[in-house]
PDB file of C-alpha atoms in Angstrom:
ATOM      1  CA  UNK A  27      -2.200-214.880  74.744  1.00  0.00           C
ATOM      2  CA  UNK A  28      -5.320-217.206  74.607  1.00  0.00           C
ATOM      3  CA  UNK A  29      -6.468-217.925  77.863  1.00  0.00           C
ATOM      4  CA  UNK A  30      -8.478-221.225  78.603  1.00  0.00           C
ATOM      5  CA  UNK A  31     -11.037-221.570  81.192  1.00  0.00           C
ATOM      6  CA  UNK A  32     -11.824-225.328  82.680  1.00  0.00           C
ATOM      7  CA  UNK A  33     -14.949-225.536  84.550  1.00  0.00           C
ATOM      8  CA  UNK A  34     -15.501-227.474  86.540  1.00  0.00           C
ATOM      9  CA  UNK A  35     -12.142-226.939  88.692  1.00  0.00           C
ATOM     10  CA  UNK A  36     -13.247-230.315  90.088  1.00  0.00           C
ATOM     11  CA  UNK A  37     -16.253-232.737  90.249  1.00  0.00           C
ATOM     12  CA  UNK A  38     -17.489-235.999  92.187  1.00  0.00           C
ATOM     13  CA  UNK A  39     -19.231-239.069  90.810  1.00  0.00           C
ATOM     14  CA  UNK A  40     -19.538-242.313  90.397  1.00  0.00           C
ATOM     15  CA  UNK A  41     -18.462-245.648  88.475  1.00  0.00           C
ATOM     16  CA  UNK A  42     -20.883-245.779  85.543  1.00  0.00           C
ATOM     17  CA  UNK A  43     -21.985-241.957  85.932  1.00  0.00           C
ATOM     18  CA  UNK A  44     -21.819-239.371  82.794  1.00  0.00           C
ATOM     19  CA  UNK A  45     -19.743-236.472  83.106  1.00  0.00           C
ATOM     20  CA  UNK A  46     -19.060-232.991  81.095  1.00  0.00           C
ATOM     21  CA  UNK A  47     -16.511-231.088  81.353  1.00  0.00           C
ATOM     22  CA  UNK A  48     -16.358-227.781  79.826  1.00  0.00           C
ATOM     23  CA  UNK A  49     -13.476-225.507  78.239  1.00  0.00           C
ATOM     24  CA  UNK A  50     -13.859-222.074  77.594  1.00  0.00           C
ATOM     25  CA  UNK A  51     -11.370-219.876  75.602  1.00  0.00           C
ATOM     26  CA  UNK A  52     -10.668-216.139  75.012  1.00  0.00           C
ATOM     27  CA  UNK A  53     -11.670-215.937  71.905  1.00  0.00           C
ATOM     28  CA  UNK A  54     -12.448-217.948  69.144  1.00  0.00           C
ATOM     29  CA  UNK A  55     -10.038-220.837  68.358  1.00  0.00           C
ATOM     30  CA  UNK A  56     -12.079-222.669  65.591  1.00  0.00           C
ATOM     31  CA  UNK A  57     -11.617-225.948  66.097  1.00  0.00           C
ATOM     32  CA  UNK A  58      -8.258-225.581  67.437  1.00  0.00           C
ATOM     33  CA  UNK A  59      -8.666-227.400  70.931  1.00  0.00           C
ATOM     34  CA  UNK A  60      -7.328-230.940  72.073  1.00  0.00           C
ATOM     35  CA  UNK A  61      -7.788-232.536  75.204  1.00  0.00           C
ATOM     36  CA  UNK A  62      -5.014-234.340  77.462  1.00  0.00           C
ATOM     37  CA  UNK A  63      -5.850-237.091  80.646  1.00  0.00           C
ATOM     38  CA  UNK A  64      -3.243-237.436  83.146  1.00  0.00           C
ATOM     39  CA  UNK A  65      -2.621-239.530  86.216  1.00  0.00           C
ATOM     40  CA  UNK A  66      -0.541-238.721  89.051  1.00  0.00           C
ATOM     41  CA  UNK A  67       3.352-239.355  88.326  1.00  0.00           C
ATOM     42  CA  UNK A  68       2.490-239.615  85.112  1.00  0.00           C
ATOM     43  CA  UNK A  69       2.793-237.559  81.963  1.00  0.00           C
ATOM     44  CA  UNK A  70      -0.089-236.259  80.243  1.00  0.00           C
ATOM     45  CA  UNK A  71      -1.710-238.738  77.536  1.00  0.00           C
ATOM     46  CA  UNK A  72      -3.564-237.206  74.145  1.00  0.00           C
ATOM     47  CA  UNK A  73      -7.650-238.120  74.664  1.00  0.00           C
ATOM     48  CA  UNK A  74      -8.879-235.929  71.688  1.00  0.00           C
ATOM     49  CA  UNK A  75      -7.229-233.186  69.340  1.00  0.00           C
ATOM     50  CA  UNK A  76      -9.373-230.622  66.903  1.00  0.00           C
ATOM     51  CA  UNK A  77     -12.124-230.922  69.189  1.00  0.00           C
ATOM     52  CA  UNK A  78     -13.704-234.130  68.483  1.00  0.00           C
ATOM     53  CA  UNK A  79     -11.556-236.353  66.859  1.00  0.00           C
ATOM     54  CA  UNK A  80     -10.536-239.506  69.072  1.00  0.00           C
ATOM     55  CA  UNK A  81      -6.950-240.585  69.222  1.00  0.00           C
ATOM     56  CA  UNK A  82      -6.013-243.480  68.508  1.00  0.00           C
ATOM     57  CA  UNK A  83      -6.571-246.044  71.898  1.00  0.00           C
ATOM     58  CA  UNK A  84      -8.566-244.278  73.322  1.00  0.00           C
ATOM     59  CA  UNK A  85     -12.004-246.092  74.156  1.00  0.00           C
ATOM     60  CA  UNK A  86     -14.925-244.593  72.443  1.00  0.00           C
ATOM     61  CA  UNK A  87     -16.851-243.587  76.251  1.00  0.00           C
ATOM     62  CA  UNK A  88     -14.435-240.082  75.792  1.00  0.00           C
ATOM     63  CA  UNK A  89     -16.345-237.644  73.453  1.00  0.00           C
ATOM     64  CA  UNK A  90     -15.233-233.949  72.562  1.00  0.00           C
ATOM     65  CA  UNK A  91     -17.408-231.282  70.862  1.00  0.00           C
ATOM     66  CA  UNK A  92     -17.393-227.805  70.390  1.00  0.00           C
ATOM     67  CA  UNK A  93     -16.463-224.500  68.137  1.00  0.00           C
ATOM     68  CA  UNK A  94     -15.299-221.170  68.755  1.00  0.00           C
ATOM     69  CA  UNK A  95     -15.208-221.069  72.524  1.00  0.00           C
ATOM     70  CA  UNK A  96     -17.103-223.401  73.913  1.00  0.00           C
ATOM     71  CA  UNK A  97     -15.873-226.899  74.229  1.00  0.00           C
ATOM     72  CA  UNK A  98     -17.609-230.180  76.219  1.00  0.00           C
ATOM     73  CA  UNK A  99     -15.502-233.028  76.724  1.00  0.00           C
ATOM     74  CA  UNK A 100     -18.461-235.885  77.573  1.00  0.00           C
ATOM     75  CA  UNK A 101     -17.186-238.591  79.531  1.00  0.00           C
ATOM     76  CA  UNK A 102     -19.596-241.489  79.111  1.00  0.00           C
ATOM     77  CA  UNK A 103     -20.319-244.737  81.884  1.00  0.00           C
ATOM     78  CA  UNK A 104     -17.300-243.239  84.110  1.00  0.00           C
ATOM     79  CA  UNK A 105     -14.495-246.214  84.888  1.00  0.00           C
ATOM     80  CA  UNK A 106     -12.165-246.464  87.870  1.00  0.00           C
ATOM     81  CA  UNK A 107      -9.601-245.644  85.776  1.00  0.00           C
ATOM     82  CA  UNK A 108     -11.067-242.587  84.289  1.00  0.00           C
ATOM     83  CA  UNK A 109     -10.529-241.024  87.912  1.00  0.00           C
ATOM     84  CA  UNK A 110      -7.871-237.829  87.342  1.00  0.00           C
ATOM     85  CA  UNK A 111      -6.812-234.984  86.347  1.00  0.00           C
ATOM     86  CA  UNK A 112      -8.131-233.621  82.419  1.00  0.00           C
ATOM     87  CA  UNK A 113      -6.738-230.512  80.918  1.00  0.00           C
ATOM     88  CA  UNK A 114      -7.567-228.879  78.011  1.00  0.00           C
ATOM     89  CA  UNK A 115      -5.055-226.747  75.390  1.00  0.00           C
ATOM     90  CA  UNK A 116      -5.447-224.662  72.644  1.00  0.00           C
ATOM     91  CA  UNK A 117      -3.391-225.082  69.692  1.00  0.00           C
ATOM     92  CA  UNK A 118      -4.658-222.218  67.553  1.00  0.00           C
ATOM     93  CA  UNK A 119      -2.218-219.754  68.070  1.00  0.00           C
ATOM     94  CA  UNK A 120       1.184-219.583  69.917  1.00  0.00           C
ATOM     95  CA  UNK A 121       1.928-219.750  73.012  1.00  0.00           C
ATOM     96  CA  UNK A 122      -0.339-223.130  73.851  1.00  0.00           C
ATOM     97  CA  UNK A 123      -2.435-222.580  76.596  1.00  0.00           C
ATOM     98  CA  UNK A 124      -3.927-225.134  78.479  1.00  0.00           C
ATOM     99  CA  UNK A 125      -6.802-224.711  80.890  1.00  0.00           C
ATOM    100  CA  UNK A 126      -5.886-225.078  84.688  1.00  0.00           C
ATOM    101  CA  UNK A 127      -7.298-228.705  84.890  1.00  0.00           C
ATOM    102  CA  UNK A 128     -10.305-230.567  86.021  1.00  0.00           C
ATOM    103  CA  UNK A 129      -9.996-233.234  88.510  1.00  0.00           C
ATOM    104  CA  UNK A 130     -12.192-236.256  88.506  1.00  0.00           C
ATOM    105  CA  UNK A 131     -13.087-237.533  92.144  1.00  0.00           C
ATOM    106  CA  UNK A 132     -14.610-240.326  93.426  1.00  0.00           C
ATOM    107  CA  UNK A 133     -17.964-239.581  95.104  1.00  0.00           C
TER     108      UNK A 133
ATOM    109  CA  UNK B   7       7.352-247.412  69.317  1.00  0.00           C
ATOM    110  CA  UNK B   8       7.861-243.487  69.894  1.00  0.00           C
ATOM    111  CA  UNK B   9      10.037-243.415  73.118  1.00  0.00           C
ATOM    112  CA  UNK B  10      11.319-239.671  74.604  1.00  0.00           C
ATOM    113  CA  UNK B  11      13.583-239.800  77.510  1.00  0.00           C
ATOM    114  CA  UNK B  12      14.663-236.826  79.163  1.00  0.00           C
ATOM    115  CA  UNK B  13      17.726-235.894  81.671  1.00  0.00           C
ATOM    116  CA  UNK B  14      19.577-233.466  82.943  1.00  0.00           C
ATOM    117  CA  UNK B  15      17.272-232.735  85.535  1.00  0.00           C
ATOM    118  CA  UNK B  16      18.370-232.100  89.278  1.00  0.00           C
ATOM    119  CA  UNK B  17      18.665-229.637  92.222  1.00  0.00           C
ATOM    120  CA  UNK B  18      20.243-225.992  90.769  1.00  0.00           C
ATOM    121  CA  UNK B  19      20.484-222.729  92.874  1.00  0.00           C
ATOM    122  CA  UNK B  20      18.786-219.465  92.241  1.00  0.00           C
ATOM    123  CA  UNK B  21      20.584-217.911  89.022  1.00  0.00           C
ATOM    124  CA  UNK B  22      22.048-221.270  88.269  1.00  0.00           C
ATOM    125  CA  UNK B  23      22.033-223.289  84.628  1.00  0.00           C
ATOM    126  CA  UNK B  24      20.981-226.473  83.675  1.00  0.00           C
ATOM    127  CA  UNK B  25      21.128-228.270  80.385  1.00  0.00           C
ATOM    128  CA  UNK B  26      18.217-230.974  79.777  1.00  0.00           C
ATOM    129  CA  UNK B  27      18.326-233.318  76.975  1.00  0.00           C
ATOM    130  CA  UNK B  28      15.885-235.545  75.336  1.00  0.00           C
ATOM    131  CA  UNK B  29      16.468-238.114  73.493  1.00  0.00           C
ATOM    132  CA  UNK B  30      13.987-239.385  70.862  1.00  0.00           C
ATOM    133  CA  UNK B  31      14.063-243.180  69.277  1.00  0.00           C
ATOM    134  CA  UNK B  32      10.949-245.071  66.674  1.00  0.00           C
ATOM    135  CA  UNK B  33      10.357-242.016  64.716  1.00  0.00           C
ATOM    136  CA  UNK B  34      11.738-240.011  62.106  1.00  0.00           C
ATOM    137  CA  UNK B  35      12.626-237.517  64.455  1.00  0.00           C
ATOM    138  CA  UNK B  36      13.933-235.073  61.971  1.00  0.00           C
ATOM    139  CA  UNK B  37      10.005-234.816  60.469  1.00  0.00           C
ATOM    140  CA  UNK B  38       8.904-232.900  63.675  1.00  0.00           C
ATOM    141  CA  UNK B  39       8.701-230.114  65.720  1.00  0.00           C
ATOM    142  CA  UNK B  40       9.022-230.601  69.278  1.00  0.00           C
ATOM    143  CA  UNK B  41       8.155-229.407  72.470  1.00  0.00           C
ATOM    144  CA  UNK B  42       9.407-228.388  75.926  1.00  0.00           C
ATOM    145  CA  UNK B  43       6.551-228.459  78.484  1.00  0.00           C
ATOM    146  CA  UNK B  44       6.560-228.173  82.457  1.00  0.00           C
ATOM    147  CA  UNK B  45       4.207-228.746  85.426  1.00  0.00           C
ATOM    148  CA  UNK B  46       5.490-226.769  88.853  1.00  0.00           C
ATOM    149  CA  UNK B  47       4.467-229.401  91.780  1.00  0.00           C
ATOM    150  CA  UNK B  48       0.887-229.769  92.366  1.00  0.00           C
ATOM    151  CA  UNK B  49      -0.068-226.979  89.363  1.00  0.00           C
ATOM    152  CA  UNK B  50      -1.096-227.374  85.683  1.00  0.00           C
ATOM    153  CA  UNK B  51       0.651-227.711  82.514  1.00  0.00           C
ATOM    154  CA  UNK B  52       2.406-224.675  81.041  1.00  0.00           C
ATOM    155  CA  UNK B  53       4.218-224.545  77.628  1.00  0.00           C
ATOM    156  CA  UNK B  54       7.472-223.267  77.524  1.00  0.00           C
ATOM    157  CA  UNK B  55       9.187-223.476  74.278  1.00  0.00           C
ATOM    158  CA  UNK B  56       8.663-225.335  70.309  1.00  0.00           C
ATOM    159  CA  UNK B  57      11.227-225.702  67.655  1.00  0.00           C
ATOM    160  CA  UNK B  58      10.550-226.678  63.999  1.00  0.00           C
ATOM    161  CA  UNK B  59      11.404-229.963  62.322  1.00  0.00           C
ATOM    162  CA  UNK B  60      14.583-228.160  60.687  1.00  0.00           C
ATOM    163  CA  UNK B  61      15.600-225.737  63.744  1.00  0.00           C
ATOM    164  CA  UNK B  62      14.807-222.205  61.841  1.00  0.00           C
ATOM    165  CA  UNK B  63      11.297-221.740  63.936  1.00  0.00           C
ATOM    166  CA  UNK B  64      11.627-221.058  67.091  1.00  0.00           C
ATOM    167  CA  UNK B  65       9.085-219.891  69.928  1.00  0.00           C
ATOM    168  CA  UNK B  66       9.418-219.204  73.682  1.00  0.00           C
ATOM    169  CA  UNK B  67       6.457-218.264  76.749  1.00  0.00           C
ATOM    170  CA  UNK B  68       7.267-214.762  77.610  1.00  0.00           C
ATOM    171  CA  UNK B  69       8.248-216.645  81.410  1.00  0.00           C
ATOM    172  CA  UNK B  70      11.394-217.662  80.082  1.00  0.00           C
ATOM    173  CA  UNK B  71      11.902-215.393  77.053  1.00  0.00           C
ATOM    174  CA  UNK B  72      15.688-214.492  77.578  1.00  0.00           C
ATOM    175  CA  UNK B  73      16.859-216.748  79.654  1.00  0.00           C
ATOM    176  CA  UNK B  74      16.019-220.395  77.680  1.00  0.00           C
ATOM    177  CA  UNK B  75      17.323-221.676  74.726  1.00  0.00           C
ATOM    178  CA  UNK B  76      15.830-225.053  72.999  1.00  0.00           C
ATOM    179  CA  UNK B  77      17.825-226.370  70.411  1.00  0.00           C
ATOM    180  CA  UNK B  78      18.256-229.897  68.715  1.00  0.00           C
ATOM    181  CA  UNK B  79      20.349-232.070  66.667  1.00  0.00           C
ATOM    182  CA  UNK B  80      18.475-233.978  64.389  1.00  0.00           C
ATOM    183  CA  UNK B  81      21.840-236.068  63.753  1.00  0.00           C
ATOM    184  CA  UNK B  82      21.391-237.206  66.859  1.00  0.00           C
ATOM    185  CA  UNK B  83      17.940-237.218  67.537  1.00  0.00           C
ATOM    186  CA  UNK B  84      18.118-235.152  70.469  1.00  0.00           C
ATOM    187  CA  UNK B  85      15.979-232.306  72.110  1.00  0.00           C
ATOM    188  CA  UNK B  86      17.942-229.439  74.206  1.00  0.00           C
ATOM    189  CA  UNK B  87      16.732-226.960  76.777  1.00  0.00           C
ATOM    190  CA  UNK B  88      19.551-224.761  78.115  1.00  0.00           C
ATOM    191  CA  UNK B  89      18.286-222.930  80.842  1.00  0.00           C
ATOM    192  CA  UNK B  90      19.988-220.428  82.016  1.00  0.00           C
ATOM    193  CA  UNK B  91      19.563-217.482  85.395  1.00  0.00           C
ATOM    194  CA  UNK B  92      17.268-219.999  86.794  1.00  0.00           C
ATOM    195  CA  UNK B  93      14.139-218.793  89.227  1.00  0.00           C
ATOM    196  CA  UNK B  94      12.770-220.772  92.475  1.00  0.00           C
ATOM    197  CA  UNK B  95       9.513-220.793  89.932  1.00  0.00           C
ATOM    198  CA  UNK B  96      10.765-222.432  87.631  1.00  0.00           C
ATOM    199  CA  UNK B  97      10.780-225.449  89.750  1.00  0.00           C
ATOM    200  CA  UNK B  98       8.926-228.087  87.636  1.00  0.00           C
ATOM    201  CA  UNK B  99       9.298-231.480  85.858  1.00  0.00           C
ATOM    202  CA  UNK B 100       9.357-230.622  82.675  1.00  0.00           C
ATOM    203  CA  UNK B 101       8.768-232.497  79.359  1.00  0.00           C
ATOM    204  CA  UNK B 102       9.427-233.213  76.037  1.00  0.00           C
ATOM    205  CA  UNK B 103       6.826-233.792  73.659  1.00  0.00           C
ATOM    206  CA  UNK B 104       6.658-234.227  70.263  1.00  0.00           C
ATOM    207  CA  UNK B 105       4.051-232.092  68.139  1.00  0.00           C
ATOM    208  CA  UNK B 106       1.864-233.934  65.501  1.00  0.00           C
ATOM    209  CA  UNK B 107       2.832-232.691  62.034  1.00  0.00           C
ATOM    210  CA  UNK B 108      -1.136-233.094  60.938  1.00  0.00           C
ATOM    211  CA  UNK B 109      -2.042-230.309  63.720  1.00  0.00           C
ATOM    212  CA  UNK B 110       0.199-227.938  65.104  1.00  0.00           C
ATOM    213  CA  UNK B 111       0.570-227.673  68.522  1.00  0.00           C
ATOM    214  CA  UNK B 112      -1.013-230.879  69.435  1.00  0.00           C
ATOM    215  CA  UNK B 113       1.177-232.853  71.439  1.00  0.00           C
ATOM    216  CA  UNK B 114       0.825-236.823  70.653  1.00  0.00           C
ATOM    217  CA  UNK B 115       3.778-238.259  72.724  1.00  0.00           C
ATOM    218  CA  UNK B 116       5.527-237.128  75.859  1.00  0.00           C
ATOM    219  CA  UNK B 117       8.146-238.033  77.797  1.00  0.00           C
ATOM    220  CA  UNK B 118       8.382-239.176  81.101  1.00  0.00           C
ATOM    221  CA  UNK B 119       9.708-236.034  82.049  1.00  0.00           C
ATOM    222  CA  UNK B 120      12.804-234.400  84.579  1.00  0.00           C
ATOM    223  CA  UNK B 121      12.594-232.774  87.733  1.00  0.00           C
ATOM    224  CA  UNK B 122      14.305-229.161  87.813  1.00  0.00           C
ATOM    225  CA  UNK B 123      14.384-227.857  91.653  1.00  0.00           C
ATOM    226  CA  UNK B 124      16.065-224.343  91.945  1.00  0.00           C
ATOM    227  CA  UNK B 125      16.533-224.024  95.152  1.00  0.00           C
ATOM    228  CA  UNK B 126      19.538-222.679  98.058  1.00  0.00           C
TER     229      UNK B 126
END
C-alpha cells in the first residue's frame, strides 16, 4: 500500500497568517493526490483533487501543488473558519490512503 | 443537490453483524462508484471498501478483507455495507461517499455518516 506522510502533525497561527502544509507519499503518485478539510462532527469536505485543481466553492486563499511525492497545500490570509483538521489522500492506486491529518490551531 | 444518508449504525458486540445502508438522492446514482469510509473516534480517515457504477468491481482494505461485504442496488439507489464478525476496532462512524467519475478515487460528496460501536 501507498503510505502518506502529513507534516506538520499540527501547527499554530494566526487570522490572516500563511500556512503550508506538506504531504509526502511512498512513492510516486503523479498527480494522483486530493486534499479533504474537515471540522469536528462533521464529514470531510473536497478542498482540491489532482493536486492543484480547486473544487468547486472553495475560495481561491486554498492552493495545492506538487508531483511525485511531494505535495504543499498553501493556505493563504488564514480565516477563523479555516481552523481544523486537513488530510490528504492518494488516489493513484488502491487502497486510498490518506495521510494521518494536520490540525490547524489557533495561536 | 447530491444528498447521502446513512443508517444502520448502533451499539453491536464483539463478533456481532451489522448492516448499514446509504441512501443516495440528486444524482444519477447508477453513473458511480461509491465508497465506504470510516474514522475510529479521535483518529484519521481510513478507506474501507469501493464498488463500481455497475457492481462487477469490487475492492476491500486488507482490515476487513473477509469479513465485509459492500453491495448496492442501483434500482434503489442504495449503498450496503454488511459487516460481519465485528472487532472492538472497528468502532468508527463510517461514511459513504461517492467517487468522482473524472478521477478515481476522489471522493466529492459524503455523507453525514453512522456510528458503529462494538462493544460488550
Amino acid at each position: 500500500d501507498i503510505q502518506m506522510t502529513q507534516s506538520p502533525s499540527s501547527l499554530s497561527a494566526s487570522v490572516g497568517d500563511r500556512v503550508t502544509i506538506t504531504c509526502r507519499a511512498s512513492q510516486n503518485i503523479s498527480n494522483y493526490l486530493n486534499w479533504y478539510q474537515q471540522k469536528p462532527g462533521k464529514a470531510p469536505k473536497l478542498l482540491i483533487y489532482a493536486g492543484s485543481t480547486l473544487q468547486s466553492g472553495v475560495p481561491s486563499r486554498f492552493s495545492g501543488s506538487g508531483s511525485g511525492t511531494d505535495f504543499p497545500l498553501t493556505i493563504n490570509s488564514l480565516q477563523p473558519e479555516d481552523f481544523t483538521t486537513y488530510y490528504c489522500q492518494q488516489s493513484y492506486r488502491a487502497p486510498w490512503t490518506f495521510g494521518q491529518g494536520t490540525k490547524v490551531e489557533i495561536k | 443537490q447530491v444528498q447521502l444518508v446513512e443508517s444502520g449504525g448502533g451499539l453491536v458486540k464483539p463478533g456481532g453483524s451489522l448492516r448499514l445502508s446509504c441512501a443516495a438522492s440528486g444524482f444519477t446514482f447508477s453513473d458511480y462508484y461509491m465508497t465506504w469510509i470510516r474514522q475510529a473516534p479521535g483518529k484519521g480517515l481510513e478507506w474501507v471498501s469501493y464498488i463500481s457504477s455497475s457492481g462487477s468491481n469490487i475492492y476491500y482494505a486488507d482490515s476487513v478483507k473477509g469479513r465485509f461485504t459492500i453491495s448496492r442496488d442501483n434500482a434503489k439507489n442504495s449503498l450496503y455495507l454488511q459487516m460481519n464478525s465485528l472487532r472492538a476496532e472497528d468502532t468508527a462512524v463510517y461514511y459513504c461517499a461517492r467517487e468522482n467519475p473524472a478521477a478515481a478515487g476522489m471522493i466529492d460528496y459524503w455523507g453525514q455518516g453512522t456510528l458503529v460501536t462494538v462493544s460488550s
